[in-house]
Tab-separated table of N, CA and C in Angstrom:
chain	number	residue	atom	x	y	z
A	1	MET	N	-16.685	0.385	16.323
A	1	MET	CA	-15.076	0.244	15.947
A	1	MET	C	-14.506	1.363	16.418
A	2	ALA	N	-13.345	1.341	16.628
A	2	ALA	CA	-12.324	2.322	17.183
A	2	ALA	C	-11.754	3.017	15.948
A	3	LEU	N	-11.521	4.097	16.061
A	3	LEU	CA	-10.486	5.178	15.224
A	3	LEU	C	-9.035	4.497	15.178
A	4	GLU	N	-8.788	4.211	14.163
A	4	GLU	CA	-7.566	3.683	13.967
A	4	GLU	C	-6.513	4.188	12.618
A	5	ARG	N	-5.273	3.629	12.708
A	5	ARG	CA	-4.559	4.081	11.390
A	5	ARG	C	-4.081	2.884	10.809
A	6	THR	N	-3.629	3.198	9.348
A	6	THR	CA	-3.158	1.556	8.764
A	6	THR	C	-2.218	2.422	7.979
A	7	PHE	N	-1.343	1.463	7.024
A	7	PHE	CA	-0.442	1.905	6.236
A	7	PHE	C	-0.859	1.461	4.815
A	8	SER	N	-0.642	2.292	3.748
A	8	SER	CA	-0.961	1.890	2.278
A	8	SER	C	0.354	2.489	1.561
A	9	ILE	N	0.461	1.608	0.444
A	9	ILE	CA	1.316	1.872	-0.346
A	9	ILE	C	0.534	1.613	-1.823
A	10	ILE	N	0.745	2.870	-2.634
A	10	ILE	CA	0.057	2.674	-4.109
A	10	ILE	C	1.438	2.490	-4.716
A	11	LYS	N	1.440	1.290	-5.243
A	11	LYS	CA	2.642	0.557	-6.013
A	11	LYS	C	2.844	1.204	-7.428
A	12	PRO	N	4.125	0.674	-7.855
A	12	PRO	CA	4.626	1.245	-9.202
A	12	PRO	C	3.770	1.128	-10.354
A	13	ASP	N	3.154	-0.205	-10.277
A	13	ASP	CA	2.425	-0.393	-11.372
A	13	ASP	C	1.165	0.752	-11.627
A	14	ALA	N	0.817	1.007	-10.426
A	14	ALA	CA	-0.214	2.145	-10.327
A	14	ALA	C	0.092	3.494	-10.726
A	15	THR	N	1.292	3.669	-10.041
A	15	THR	CA	2.005	5.399	-10.186
A	15	THR	C	2.319	5.418	-11.815
A	16	ARG	N	2.882	4.461	-12.199
A	16	ARG	CA	3.289	4.495	-13.681
A	16	ARG	C	2.038	4.680	-14.692
A	17	ARG	N	1.056	4.315	-14.196
A	17	ARG	CA	-0.419	4.575	-15.032
A	17	ARG	C	-1.310	5.756	-14.599
A	18	ASN	N	-0.696	6.661	-13.564
A	18	ASN	CA	-1.105	7.868	-13.000
A	18	ASN	C	-2.389	7.569	-12.576
A	19	LEU	N	-2.521	6.675	-11.524
A	19	LEU	CA	-3.822	6.236	-10.810
A	19	LEU	C	-3.705	6.737	-9.534
A	20	THR	N	-2.844	7.549	-8.912
A	20	THR	CA	-2.898	7.827	-7.740
A	20	THR	C	-4.315	8.511	-7.171
A	21	GLY	N	-4.512	9.540	-7.868
A	21	GLY	CA	-5.900	10.067	-7.548
A	21	GLY	C	-6.865	9.220	-7.627
A	22	ALA	N	-7.095	8.586	-8.511
A	22	ALA	CA	-8.346	7.368	-8.655
A	22	ALA	C	-8.437	6.598	-7.369
A	23	ILE	N	-7.170	5.898	-6.848
A	23	ILE	CA	-7.024	5.248	-5.840
A	23	ILE	C	-7.308	5.898	-4.466
A	24	ASN	N	-6.815	7.146	-4.522
A	24	ASN	CA	-7.160	7.868	-3.297
A	24	ASN	C	-8.584	8.126	-2.992
A	25	LYS	N	-9.506	8.234	-4.374
A	25	LYS	CA	-10.728	8.547	-4.293
A	25	LYS	C	-11.265	7.497	-3.604
A	26	LYS	N	-10.986	6.284	-3.898
A	26	LYS	CA	-11.588	5.002	-3.425
A	26	LYS	C	-11.388	5.100	-1.932
A	27	PHE	N	-10.258	5.406	-1.475
A	27	PHE	CA	-10.045	5.515	-0.015
A	27	PHE	C	-11.032	6.479	0.619
A	28	GLU	N	-10.978	7.569	0.139
A	28	GLU	CA	-11.683	8.721	0.716
A	28	GLU	C	-13.199	8.250	0.591
A	29	ASP	N	-13.605	7.770	-0.509
A	29	ASP	CA	-15.294	7.502	-0.776
A	29	ASP	C	-15.548	6.345	0.566
A	30	ALA	N	-14.665	5.744	0.918
A	30	ALA	CA	-14.881	4.709	1.954
A	30	ALA	C	-14.850	5.040	3.373
A	31	GLY	N	-14.544	6.333	3.391
A	31	GLY	CA	-14.703	7.211	4.780
A	31	GLY	C	-13.213	7.201	5.405
A	32	LEU	N	-12.119	6.626	4.600
A	32	LEU	CA	-10.742	6.785	5.191
A	32	LEU	C	-10.003	8.128	4.710
A	33	ARG	N	-9.478	8.951	5.854
A	33	ARG	CA	-8.798	9.955	5.472
A	33	ARG	C	-7.545	9.780	5.323
A	34	ILE	N	-6.614	10.596	4.457
A	34	ILE	CA	-5.110	10.463	4.033
A	34	ILE	C	-4.406	11.317	5.319
A	35	VAL	N	-3.841	10.928	6.131
A	35	VAL	CA	-3.092	11.889	7.164
A	35	VAL	C	-1.790	11.802	6.969
A	36	ALA	N	-1.017	11.172	6.096
A	36	ALA	CA	0.136	11.389	5.471
A	36	ALA	C	0.362	10.879	4.427
A	37	GLN	N	1.396	11.546	3.570
A	37	GLN	CA	1.375	10.899	2.148
A	37	GLN	C	2.719	11.463	1.661
A	38	LYS	N	3.572	10.471	0.842
A	38	LYS	CA	4.678	11.102	0.151
A	38	LYS	C	4.750	10.187	-0.996
A	39	ARG	N	5.444	10.775	-2.187
A	39	ARG	CA	5.722	10.005	-3.183
A	39	ARG	C	7.291	9.713	-3.111
A	40	ILE	N	7.843	8.586	-3.082
A	40	ILE	CA	9.151	8.466	-3.115
A	40	ILE	C	9.445	7.165	-4.098
A	41	HIS	N	10.825	7.087	-4.472
A	41	HIS	CA	11.292	6.120	-5.433
A	41	HIS	C	12.283	5.281	-4.376
A	42	LEU	N	11.846	3.883	-4.122
A	42	LEU	CA	12.589	3.004	-3.052
A	42	LEU	C	13.897	2.635	-4.196
A	43	THR	N	14.934	2.303	-3.178
A	43	THR	CA	16.121	1.475	-3.700
A	43	THR	C	15.582	-0.021	-3.351
A	44	LYS	N	16.371	-0.828	-4.296
A	44	LYS	CA	16.058	-2.361	-3.891
A	44	LYS	C	16.545	-2.654	-2.544
A	45	ALA	N	17.210	-2.038	-1.975
A	45	ALA	CA	17.790	-2.316	-0.605
A	45	ALA	C	16.690	-1.789	0.325
A	46	GLN	N	16.022	-0.623	0.273
A	46	GLN	CA	14.921	-0.208	1.035
A	46	GLN	C	13.731	-0.969	0.717
A	47	ALA	N	13.200	-1.571	-0.199
A	47	ALA	CA	12.329	-2.391	-0.700
A	47	ALA	C	12.699	-3.637	0.003
A	48	GLY	N	13.735	-4.195	0.052
A	48	GLY	CA	14.254	-5.383	0.589
A	48	GLY	C	14.023	-5.536	2.128
A	49	ALA	N	14.370	-4.257	2.815
A	49	ALA	CA	14.179	-3.931	4.283
A	49	ALA	C	12.944	-4.041	4.847
A	50	PHE	N	11.843	-3.346	3.921
A	50	PHE	CA	10.681	-3.145	4.226
A	50	PHE	C	9.749	-4.547	3.958
A	51	TYR	N	10.358	-5.170	3.008
A	51	TYR	CA	9.537	-6.593	3.033
A	51	TYR	C	10.524	-7.832	3.391
A	52	ALA	N	11.318	-7.613	4.503
A	52	ALA	CA	12.008	-8.675	4.945
A	52	ALA	C	11.573	-9.558	5.475
A	53	VAL	N	10.236	-9.609	5.834
A	53	VAL	CA	9.211	-10.728	6.569
A	53	VAL	C	9.238	-11.712	5.490
A	54	HIS	N	9.366	-11.389	4.067
A	54	HIS	CA	9.174	-12.421	3.120
A	54	HIS	C	10.470	-12.663	2.270
A	55	ALA	N	11.678	-12.478	2.955
A	55	ALA	CA	12.834	-12.848	2.468
A	55	ALA	C	13.175	-14.244	2.336
A	56	GLU	N	12.494	-15.342	2.615
A	56	GLU	CA	12.790	-16.651	2.473
A	56	GLU	C	11.779	-16.891	1.227
A	57	ARG	N	10.973	-16.378	0.887
A	57	ARG	CA	9.701	-16.580	-0.059
A	57	ARG	C	10.386	-16.687	-1.404
A	58	PRO	N	9.931	-17.294	-2.539
A	58	PRO	CA	10.587	-17.229	-3.685
A	58	PRO	C	10.504	-16.106	-4.616
A	59	PHE	N	9.240	-15.456	-4.069
A	59	PHE	CA	8.961	-14.025	-4.872
A	59	PHE	C	9.507	-12.916	-4.532
A	60	TYR	N	10.461	-13.096	-3.368
A	60	TYR	CA	10.951	-11.795	-2.675
A	60	TYR	C	11.811	-11.196	-3.542
A	61	ASP	N	12.812	-11.545	-4.223
A	61	ASP	CA	13.795	-10.879	-5.132
A	61	ASP	C	13.033	-10.072	-6.388
A	62	GLU	N	12.030	-10.654	-6.931
A	62	GLU	CA	11.162	-10.107	-7.945
A	62	GLU	C	10.289	-9.063	-7.407
A	63	LEU	N	9.807	-9.164	-6.091
A	63	LEU	CA	9.082	-8.218	-5.522
A	63	LEU	C	9.975	-6.868	-5.162
A	64	CYS	N	11.042	-7.216	-4.516
A	64	CYS	CA	11.997	-6.112	-4.436
A	64	CYS	C	12.261	-5.418	-5.612
A	65	GLU	N	12.674	-6.095	-6.725
A	65	GLU	CA	13.061	-5.379	-8.014
A	65	GLU	C	11.772	-4.536	-8.546
A	66	PHE	N	10.603	-5.091	-8.472
A	66	PHE	CA	9.401	-4.339	-8.850
A	66	PHE	C	9.346	-3.096	-8.001
A	67	MET	N	9.236	-3.214	-6.798
A	67	MET	CA	8.972	-2.241	-5.908
A	67	MET	C	9.853	-0.955	-5.834
A	68	ALA	N	11.173	-1.171	-6.511
A	68	ALA	CA	12.223	-0.248	-6.896
A	68	ALA	C	12.190	0.260	-8.341
A	69	SER	N	11.163	-0.344	-9.111
A	69	SER	CA	10.989	-0.057	-10.450
A	69	SER	C	10.587	1.298	-11.000
A	70	ALA	N	9.884	1.852	-9.934
A	70	ALA	CA	9.250	3.216	-10.258
A	70	ALA	C	8.732	3.857	-8.999
A	71	PRO	N	8.244	4.970	-8.999
A	71	PRO	CA	7.893	5.715	-7.624
A	71	PRO	C	6.824	4.878	-7.013
A	72	ILE	N	6.642	5.037	-5.697
A	72	ILE	CA	5.608	4.582	-4.910
A	72	ILE	C	4.910	5.462	-4.360
A	73	VAL	N	3.748	5.728	-3.879
A	73	VAL	CA	3.088	6.448	-2.961
A	73	VAL	C	2.972	5.739	-1.496
A	74	ALA	N	3.616	6.353	-0.629
A	74	ALA	CA	3.553	5.793	0.872
A	74	ALA	C	2.360	6.519	1.640
A	75	GLN	N	1.487	6.072	2.171
A	75	GLN	CA	0.484	7.056	2.941
A	75	GLN	C	-0.059	6.215	4.215
A	76	VAL	N	-0.464	6.985	4.960
A	76	VAL	CA	-1.344	6.678	6.490
A	76	VAL	C	-2.896	6.868	6.154
A	77	LEU	N	-3.454	6.105	6.372
A	77	LEU	CA	-4.897	6.077	6.451
A	77	LEU	C	-5.556	6.111	7.750
A	78	GLU	N	-6.428	7.119	7.966
A	78	GLU	CA	-7.179	6.839	9.399
A	78	GLU	C	-8.788	6.842	9.220
A	79	GLY	N	-9.179	6.156	10.014
A	79	GLY	CA	-10.707	5.828	10.149
A	79	GLY	C	-11.257	4.975	10.875
A	80	GLU	N	-12.369	4.888	11.140
A	80	GLU	CA	-13.032	3.754	11.982
A	80	GLU	C	-12.830	2.298	11.347
A	81	GLY	N	-12.230	1.533	12.141
A	81	GLY	CA	-11.627	0.121	11.628
A	81	GLY	C	-10.911	0.226	10.400
A	82	ALA	N	-10.101	1.388	10.123
A	82	ALA	CA	-9.180	1.501	9.100
A	82	ALA	C	-8.441	0.338	8.458
A	83	ILE	N	-8.051	-0.609	9.215
A	83	ILE	CA	-7.221	-1.805	8.780
A	83	ILE	C	-8.141	-2.553	8.008
A	84	ALA	N	-9.313	-2.902	8.463
A	84	ALA	CA	-10.188	-3.788	7.734
A	84	ALA	C	-10.999	-3.185	6.781
A	85	LYS	N	-11.066	-1.894	6.710
A	85	LYS	CA	-11.822	-0.932	5.752
A	85	LYS	C	-10.957	-0.871	4.562
A	86	ASN	N	-9.637	-0.603	4.707
A	86	ASN	CA	-8.401	-0.442	3.596
A	86	ASN	C	-8.575	-1.873	2.998
A	87	ARG	N	-8.546	-2.929	3.704
A	87	ARG	CA	-8.216	-4.150	3.274
A	87	ARG	C	-9.600	-4.722	2.222
A	88	GLU	N	-10.704	-4.191	2.784
A	88	GLU	CA	-12.023	-4.283	2.149
A	88	GLU	C	-11.812	-3.406	0.630
A	89	VAL	N	-11.626	-2.241	0.645
A	89	VAL	CA	-11.445	-1.369	-0.537
A	89	VAL	C	-10.301	-1.786	-1.507
A	90	MET	N	-9.260	-2.560	-1.160
A	90	MET	CA	-8.119	-3.014	-1.860
A	90	MET	C	-8.687	-4.450	-2.640
A	91	GLY	N	-9.279	-5.067	-2.181
A	91	GLY	CA	-9.856	-6.282	-2.435
A	91	GLY	C	-8.874	-7.525	-2.488
A	92	ALA	N	-9.010	-8.490	-2.921
A	92	ALA	CA	-8.195	-9.971	-2.998
A	92	ALA	C	-6.914	-9.448	-3.582
A	93	THR	N	-5.957	-10.231	-2.949
A	93	THR	CA	-4.473	-10.134	-3.780
A	93	THR	C	-4.546	-10.496	-5.002
A	94	ASN	N	-5.236	-11.529	-5.446
A	94	ASN	CA	-5.266	-11.972	-6.797
A	94	ASN	C	-6.467	-11.125	-7.669
A	95	PRO	N	-6.424	-10.129	-8.501
A	95	PRO	CA	-7.373	-9.443	-9.111
A	95	PRO	C	-8.427	-10.267	-9.561
A	96	ALA	N	-8.274	-11.515	-10.166
A	96	ALA	CA	-9.505	-12.288	-10.394
A	96	ALA	C	-10.402	-12.850	-9.315
A	97	ASP	N	-9.830	-12.855	-8.343
A	97	ASP	CA	-10.724	-13.206	-7.122
A	97	ASP	C	-11.108	-11.870	-6.395
A	98	ALA	N	-10.799	-10.459	-6.708
A	98	ALA	CA	-11.229	-9.440	-6.344
A	98	ALA	C	-12.668	-8.910	-6.397
A	99	ASP	N	-13.545	-8.692	-5.334
A	99	ASP	CA	-14.859	-8.024	-5.750
A	99	ASP	C	-14.836	-6.817	-6.590
A	100	ALA	N	-15.998	-6.704	-7.306
A	100	ALA	CA	-16.269	-5.665	-8.337
A	100	ALA	C	-16.184	-4.299	-7.419
A	101	GLY	N	-15.423	-3.486	-8.208
A	101	GLY	CA	-15.454	-1.806	-7.471
A	101	GLY	C	-14.351	-1.873	-6.703
A	102	THR	N	-13.591	-3.159	-6.285
A	102	THR	CA	-12.112	-2.823	-5.400
A	102	THR	C	-11.240	-2.285	-6.344
A	103	ILE	N	-10.203	-1.914	-5.514
A	103	ILE	CA	-8.817	-1.244	-6.195
A	103	ILE	C	-8.283	-2.275	-7.297
A	104	ARG	N	-8.078	-3.487	-6.492
A	104	ARG	CA	-7.548	-4.444	-7.297
A	104	ARG	C	-8.369	-4.986	-8.611
A	105	ALA	N	-9.512	-5.216	-8.328
A	105	ALA	CA	-10.389	-5.755	-9.544
A	105	ALA	C	-10.667	-4.566	-10.657
A	106	GLU	N	-10.246	-3.451	-10.346
A	106	GLU	CA	-10.499	-2.210	-11.434
A	106	GLU	C	-8.939	-2.203	-11.920
A	107	PHE	N	-7.904	-1.966	-11.106
A	107	PHE	CA	-6.363	-1.622	-11.599
A	107	PHE	C	-5.318	-2.423	-11.610
A	108	ALA	N	-5.591	-3.463	-10.905
A	108	ALA	CA	-4.541	-4.446	-10.997
A	108	ALA	C	-4.333	-4.988	-12.254
A	109	GLU	N	-2.807	-5.387	-12.389
A	109	GLU	CA	-2.487	-5.893	-13.671
A	109	GLU	C	-2.205	-7.485	-13.604
A	110	SER	N	-1.887	-7.703	-12.565
A	110	SER	CA	-1.597	-9.338	-12.168
A	110	SER	C	-1.615	-9.553	-10.486
A	111	VAL	N	-1.374	-10.691	-9.938
A	111	VAL	CA	-1.176	-11.015	-8.434
A	111	VAL	C	0.001	-10.172	-8.131
A	112	GLY	N	1.162	-10.002	-8.893
A	112	GLY	CA	2.349	-9.355	-8.427
A	112	GLY	C	2.310	-7.822	-8.495
A	113	GLU	N	1.667	-7.464	-9.687
A	113	GLU	CA	1.269	-6.004	-9.974
A	113	GLU	C	-0.215	-5.652	-9.414
A	114	ASN	N	-0.359	-5.679	-8.292
A	114	ASN	CA	-1.785	-5.451	-7.738
A	114	ASN	C	-2.061	-4.174	-7.329
A	115	SER	N	-1.116	-3.129	-7.627
A	115	SER	CA	-1.636	-1.661	-7.384
A	115	SER	C	-1.470	-1.170	-5.975
A	116	VAL	N	-1.771	-1.822	-4.958
A	116	VAL	CA	-1.657	-1.444	-3.628
A	116	VAL	C	-1.222	-2.401	-2.811
A	117	HIS	N	-0.610	-1.931	-1.746
A	117	HIS	CA	-0.362	-2.777	-0.541
A	117	HIS	C	-1.026	-2.091	0.668
A	118	GLY	N	-1.434	-2.948	1.806
A	118	GLY	CA	-2.000	-2.521	3.040
A	118	GLY	C	-1.791	-3.358	4.202
A	119	SER	N	-1.665	-2.709	5.080
A	119	SER	CA	-1.225	-3.354	6.586
A	119	SER	C	-2.469	-4.474	6.763
A	120	ASP	N	-1.970	-5.483	7.622
A	120	ASP	CA	-2.984	-6.602	7.883
A	120	ASP	C	-3.344	-6.566	9.186
A	121	ALA	N	-2.845	-5.969	10.402
A	121	ALA	CA	-3.055	-5.771	11.731
A	121	ALA	C	-2.400	-4.510	12.417
A	122	PRO	N	-2.741	-4.420	13.485
A	122	PRO	CA	-2.558	-3.310	14.309
A	122	PRO	C	-0.936	-3.153	14.151
A	123	ASP	N	-0.171	-4.030	14.607
A	123	ASP	CA	1.095	-4.145	15.049
A	123	ASP	C	1.877	-3.876	13.669
A	124	THR	N	1.447	-4.622	12.550
A	124	THR	CA	1.917	-4.477	11.322
A	124	THR	C	1.946	-2.975	10.986
A	125	ALA	N	0.752	-2.231	11.012
A	125	ALA	CA	0.413	-0.925	10.621
A	125	ALA	C	1.304	-0.237	11.413
A	126	ALA	N	1.672	-0.287	12.341
A	126	ALA	CA	2.723	0.563	13.355
A	126	ALA	C	4.031	0.672	12.952
A	127	GLU	N	4.342	-0.666	12.738
A	127	GLU	CA	5.846	-0.833	11.868
A	127	GLU	C	6.066	-0.267	10.765
A	128	GLU	N	5.027	-0.573	9.970
A	128	GLU	CA	5.171	-0.041	8.452
A	128	GLU	C	5.081	1.543	8.253
A	129	ILE	N	4.106	1.868	9.189
A	129	ILE	CA	4.078	3.483	9.456
A	129	ILE	C	5.363	4.138	9.854
A	130	ALA	N	5.781	3.558	10.712
A	130	ALA	CA	7.206	4.107	11.474
A	130	ALA	C	8.164	3.885	10.373
A	131	TYR	N	8.387	2.855	9.472
A	131	TYR	CA	9.437	2.645	8.415
A	131	TYR	C	9.301	3.883	7.251
A	132	PHE	N	8.074	4.430	7.190
A	132	PHE	CA	8.298	5.664	6.319
A	132	PHE	C	8.116	7.088	6.744
A	133	PHE	N	7.409	7.016	7.811
A	133	PHE	CA	6.869	8.328	8.488
A	133	PHE	C	7.377	8.655	9.726
A	134	SER	N	7.825	9.989	10.033
A	134	SER	CA	8.093	10.434	11.480
A	134	SER	C	6.770	10.747	12.148
A	135	GLY	N	6.676	11.107	13.433
A	135	GLY	CA	5.473	11.430	14.137
A	135	GLY	C	5.189	12.727	13.566
A	136	LEU	N	5.997	13.507	13.360
A	136	LEU	CA	5.726	14.765	12.753
A	136	LEU	C	5.034	15.098	11.410
A	137	GLU	N	5.091	13.960	10.687
A	137	GLU	CA	4.606	13.901	9.401
A	137	GLU	C	3.074	13.392	9.468
A	138	LEU	N	2.716	12.704	10.333
A	138	LEU	CA	1.256	12.294	10.617
A	138	LEU	C	0.499	13.464	11.088
A	139	VAL	N	-0.163	14.181	10.215
A	139	VAL	CA	-0.768	15.512	10.573
A	139	VAL	C	-2.360	15.517	10.558
A	140	GLY	N	-2.976	14.304	10.594
A	140	GLY	CA	-4.419	14.163	10.566
A	140	GLY	C	-5.157	15.107	11.271
């Protein structure tokens, strides 16, 4: 497998409960390195631009409100097969379907408040990383 980078967000439900360190430990224990990270508070417009791909979906407005409700931690993870590894560590979107030991099984409060976001493909990862980070901020 190739060394790659992926994008991750620790969402407002997790930052509100001070879970950033516990979630980062899961990434690091899985062999992913955090090569960029920042805690920010998105506006609804910024959340809307980031999730524009979902603009026509019924949950879009609620998602944007939620993502602007408290700070998030945006980060870039690096490792062998980082995209697939991150998705494995996160677990299924619905915490009821997530495997034991995954972030969502342990920390998610619901399908909507599921603690983390992760890129699903190399192109998506590149776009999402560029939305939040300049090349100078990727210091791995």
